[in-house]
Every structure is written in structure tokens, then in C-alpha cells.
Amino acid sequence: FSSAFCEAILDEWVRFATVQQISCSLDFSLIHTLGDAVKIRDWNIQGLPRDQLSVENGIVMHEGSRWPLCIDPQGQANKWIRKMEEERNMRVTKLT
């Protein structure tokens, strides 16, 4: 998702939680909630861009229980995943 979409959804969630009287932080950050600074630094060393959206997407990929769908026109996620998994001898298969 785009960063604008993520921010809009987060704002909507905060409004909903406030109306429902559910306690929530007004300055929620996925990076601060689920992120591990050491792991994120390793990801950056392995090629993950340092911007907030890329780090949040990395957290979702890492914490998710399903295979992620990466729409990656610049190839950044592809390079990062290959670098991250090279010690596990990951094999890349193309369906062409």
C-alpha cells in the first residue's frame, strides 16, 4: 500500500477507536510497536531502503504468517530478499 493510504487507514482507525472509547495511542507507529531495531538495521545493511514505508512493509513480511505478494517495479524488495536469504541457499525460479 502507498504511504498516503496507510496514513489514512491509521487515522480512520484512531477516530474509530476514540469514538468506541478504546484506548489507543494517537502517535501509533508499526515500527515502534512490532519493529526490532537490530533486525531493521540488518535489513538495511542487506539492502532494504531506510524509508518508513519500506521498513513497515519489511515488518509485515517478517511477522506475517503467509507468503507476501511483492509489487516491486524497482526491484528493491527482490534484491533485499535475495540478500537476506542467501545464507539459506534460497533458489529463485522464474515461470517463463
PDB file of C-alpha atoms in Angstrom:
ATOM      1  CA  PHE A   1       0.000   0.000   0.000  1.00  0.00           C
ATOM      2  CA  SER A   2       1.086   3.584  -0.512  1.00  0.00           C
ATOM      3  CA  SER A   3       2.164   5.618   2.492  1.00  0.00           C
ATOM      4  CA  ALA A   4      -0.783   8.014   1.976  1.00  0.00           C
ATOM      5  CA  PHE A   5      -3.229   5.094   2.093  1.00  0.00           C
ATOM      6  CA  CYS A   6      -1.600   3.674   5.227  1.00  0.00           C
ATOM      7  CA  GLU A   7      -1.774   7.051   6.966  1.00  0.00           C
ATOM      8  CA  ALA A   8      -5.458   7.460   6.013  1.00  0.00           C
ATOM      9  CA  ILE A   9      -6.338   3.998   7.335  1.00  0.00           C
ATOM     10  CA  LEU A  10      -4.437   4.666  10.553  1.00  0.00           C
ATOM     11  CA  ASP A  11      -6.228   7.996  11.043  1.00  0.00           C
ATOM     12  CA  GLU A  12      -9.562   6.255  10.438  1.00  0.00           C
ATOM     13  CA  TRP A  13      -8.697   3.571  12.981  1.00  0.00           C
ATOM     14  CA  VAL A  14      -7.734   6.152  15.627  1.00  0.00           C
ATOM     15  CA  ARG A  15     -11.034   8.007  15.074  1.00  0.00           C
ATOM     16  CA  PHE A  16     -12.988   4.742  15.330  1.00  0.00           C
ATOM     17  CA  ALA A  17     -11.159   3.673  18.492  1.00  0.00           C
ATOM     18  CA  THR A  18     -11.755   7.099  20.065  1.00  0.00           C
ATOM     19  CA  VAL A  19     -15.494   7.002  19.276  1.00  0.00           C
ATOM     20  CA  GLN A  20     -15.730   3.480  20.684  1.00  0.00           C
ATOM     21  CA  GLN A  21     -13.775   4.594  23.778  1.00  0.00           C
ATOM     22  CA  ILE A  22     -10.997   2.120  23.072  1.00  0.00           C
ATOM     23  CA  SER A  23      -7.718   3.414  24.428  1.00  0.00           C
ATOM     24  CA  CYS A  24      -5.126   3.875  21.731  1.00  0.00           C
ATOM     25  CA  SER A  25      -2.013   5.888  21.104  1.00  0.00           C
ATOM     26  CA  LEU A  26      -2.502   8.921  18.883  1.00  0.00           C
ATOM     27  CA  ASP A  27       1.044   8.598  17.566  1.00  0.00           C
ATOM     28  CA  PHE A  28       0.960   4.879  16.694  1.00  0.00           C
ATOM     29  CA  SER A  29       3.954   3.524  14.813  1.00  0.00           C
ATOM     30  CA  LEU A  30       4.221  -0.005  13.454  1.00  0.00           C
ATOM     31  CA  ILE A  31       7.996   0.358  13.650  1.00  0.00           C
ATOM     32  CA  HIS A  32       7.911   1.162  17.374  1.00  0.00           C
ATOM     33  CA  THR A  33       5.242  -1.448  18.132  1.00  0.00           C
ATOM     34  CA  LEU A  34       6.479  -4.516  16.215  1.00  0.00           C
ATOM     35  CA  GLY A  35       9.902  -3.437  14.999  1.00  0.00           C
ATOM     36  CA  ASP A  36      13.216  -4.665  16.336  1.00  0.00           C
ATOM     37  CA  ALA A  37      15.930  -2.013  15.860  1.00  0.00           C
ATOM     38  CA  VAL A  38      18.717  -4.578  15.445  1.00  0.00           C
ATOM     39  CA  LYS A  39      16.741  -6.600  12.893  1.00  0.00           C
ATOM     40  CA  ILE A  40      15.763  -3.458  10.976  1.00  0.00           C
ATOM     41  CA  ARG A  41      19.406  -2.362  10.860  1.00  0.00           C
ATOM     42  CA  ASP A  42      20.362  -5.784   9.484  1.00  0.00           C
ATOM     43  CA  TRP A  43      17.654  -5.430   6.839  1.00  0.00           C
ATOM     44  CA  ASN A  44      19.036  -2.011   5.876  1.00  0.00           C
ATOM     45  CA  ILE A  45      22.536  -3.478   5.569  1.00  0.00           C
ATOM     46  CA  GLN A  46      21.077  -6.218   3.372  1.00  0.00           C
ATOM     47  CA  GLY A  47      19.535  -3.637   1.044  1.00  0.00           C
ATOM     48  CA  LEU A  48      16.111  -2.713   2.436  1.00  0.00           C
ATOM     49  CA  PRO A  49      15.569   1.022   1.870  1.00  0.00           C
ATOM     50  CA  ARG A  50      15.518   3.083   5.058  1.00  0.00           C
ATOM     51  CA  ASP A  51      12.240   4.920   4.411  1.00  0.00           C
ATOM     52  CA  GLN A  52       9.291   4.345   6.765  1.00  0.00           C
ATOM     53  CA  LEU A  53       7.094   2.554   4.221  1.00  0.00           C
ATOM     54  CA  SER A  54       9.822   0.062   3.270  1.00  0.00           C
ATOM     55  CA  VAL A  55      10.598  -0.710   6.916  1.00  0.00           C
ATOM     56  CA  GLU A  56       6.894  -1.154   7.722  1.00  0.00           C
ATOM     57  CA  ASN A  57       6.492  -3.479   4.735  1.00  0.00           C
ATOM     58  CA  GLY A  58       9.548  -5.430   5.925  1.00  0.00           C
ATOM     59  CA  ILE A  59       7.950  -5.832   9.351  1.00  0.00           C
ATOM     60  CA  VAL A  60       4.685  -7.031   7.797  1.00  0.00           C
ATOM     61  CA  MET A  61       6.610  -9.519   5.629  1.00  0.00           C
ATOM     62  CA  HIS A  62       8.588 -10.793   8.597  1.00  0.00           C
ATOM     63  CA  GLU A  63       5.706 -11.001  11.060  1.00  0.00           C
ATOM     64  CA  GLY A  64       3.073 -12.260   8.610  1.00  0.00           C
ATOM     65  CA  SER A  65       2.067 -15.899   8.597  1.00  0.00           C
ATOM     66  CA  ARG A  66       1.509 -16.067   4.825  1.00  0.00           C
ATOM     67  CA  TRP A  67       3.631 -15.549   1.765  1.00  0.00           C
ATOM     68  CA  PRO A  68       3.676 -11.861   0.825  1.00  0.00           C
ATOM     69  CA  LEU A  69       2.859 -10.540  -2.618  1.00  0.00           C
ATOM     70  CA  CYS A  70       5.546  -8.028  -3.523  1.00  0.00           C
ATOM     71  CA  ILE A  71       4.718  -5.500  -6.203  1.00  0.00           C
ATOM     72  CA  ASP A  72       8.231  -4.327  -6.822  1.00  0.00           C
ATOM     73  CA  PRO A  73       8.711  -2.280 -10.004  1.00  0.00           C
ATOM     74  CA  GLN A  74      12.166  -1.040  -8.936  1.00  0.00           C
ATOM     75  CA  GLY A  75      13.415  -4.448  -7.816  1.00  0.00           C
ATOM     76  CA  GLN A  76      14.324  -3.255  -4.300  1.00  0.00           C
ATOM     77  CA  ALA A  77      12.358  -5.954  -2.473  1.00  0.00           C
ATOM     78  CA  ASN A  78      13.739  -8.598  -4.826  1.00  0.00           C
ATOM     79  CA  LYS A  79      17.339  -7.579  -4.087  1.00  0.00           C
ATOM     80  CA  TRP A  80      16.673  -7.344  -0.367  1.00  0.00           C
ATOM     81  CA  ILE A  81      15.017 -10.767  -0.102  1.00  0.00           C
ATOM     82  CA  ARG A  82      17.777 -12.407  -2.160  1.00  0.00           C
ATOM     83  CA  LYS A  83      20.472 -10.843   0.020  1.00  0.00           C
ATOM     84  CA  MET A  84      18.610 -11.675   3.234  1.00  0.00           C
ATOM     85  CA  GLU A  85      18.130 -15.335   2.254  1.00  0.00           C
ATOM     86  CA  GLU A  86      21.455 -16.030   0.513  1.00  0.00           C
ATOM     87  CA  GLU A  87      22.924 -17.846   3.522  1.00  0.00           C
ATOM     88  CA  ARG A  88      19.949 -20.245   3.438  1.00  0.00           C
ATOM     89  CA  ASN A  89      20.692 -21.068  -0.217  1.00  0.00           C
ATOM     90  CA  MET A  90      17.377 -19.770  -1.476  1.00  0.00           C
ATOM     91  CA  ARG A  91      16.635 -20.752  -5.073  1.00  0.00           C
ATOM     92  CA  VAL A  92      14.914 -18.385  -7.462  1.00  0.00           C
ATOM     93  CA  THR A  93      12.564 -19.831 -10.051  1.00  0.00           C
ATOM     94  CA  LYS A  94      11.120 -17.935 -12.999  1.00  0.00           C
ATOM     95  CA  LEU A  95       7.904 -19.050 -14.639  1.00  0.00           C
ATOM     96  CA  THR A  96       8.944 -18.210 -18.197  1.00  0.00           C
TER      97      THR A  96
END
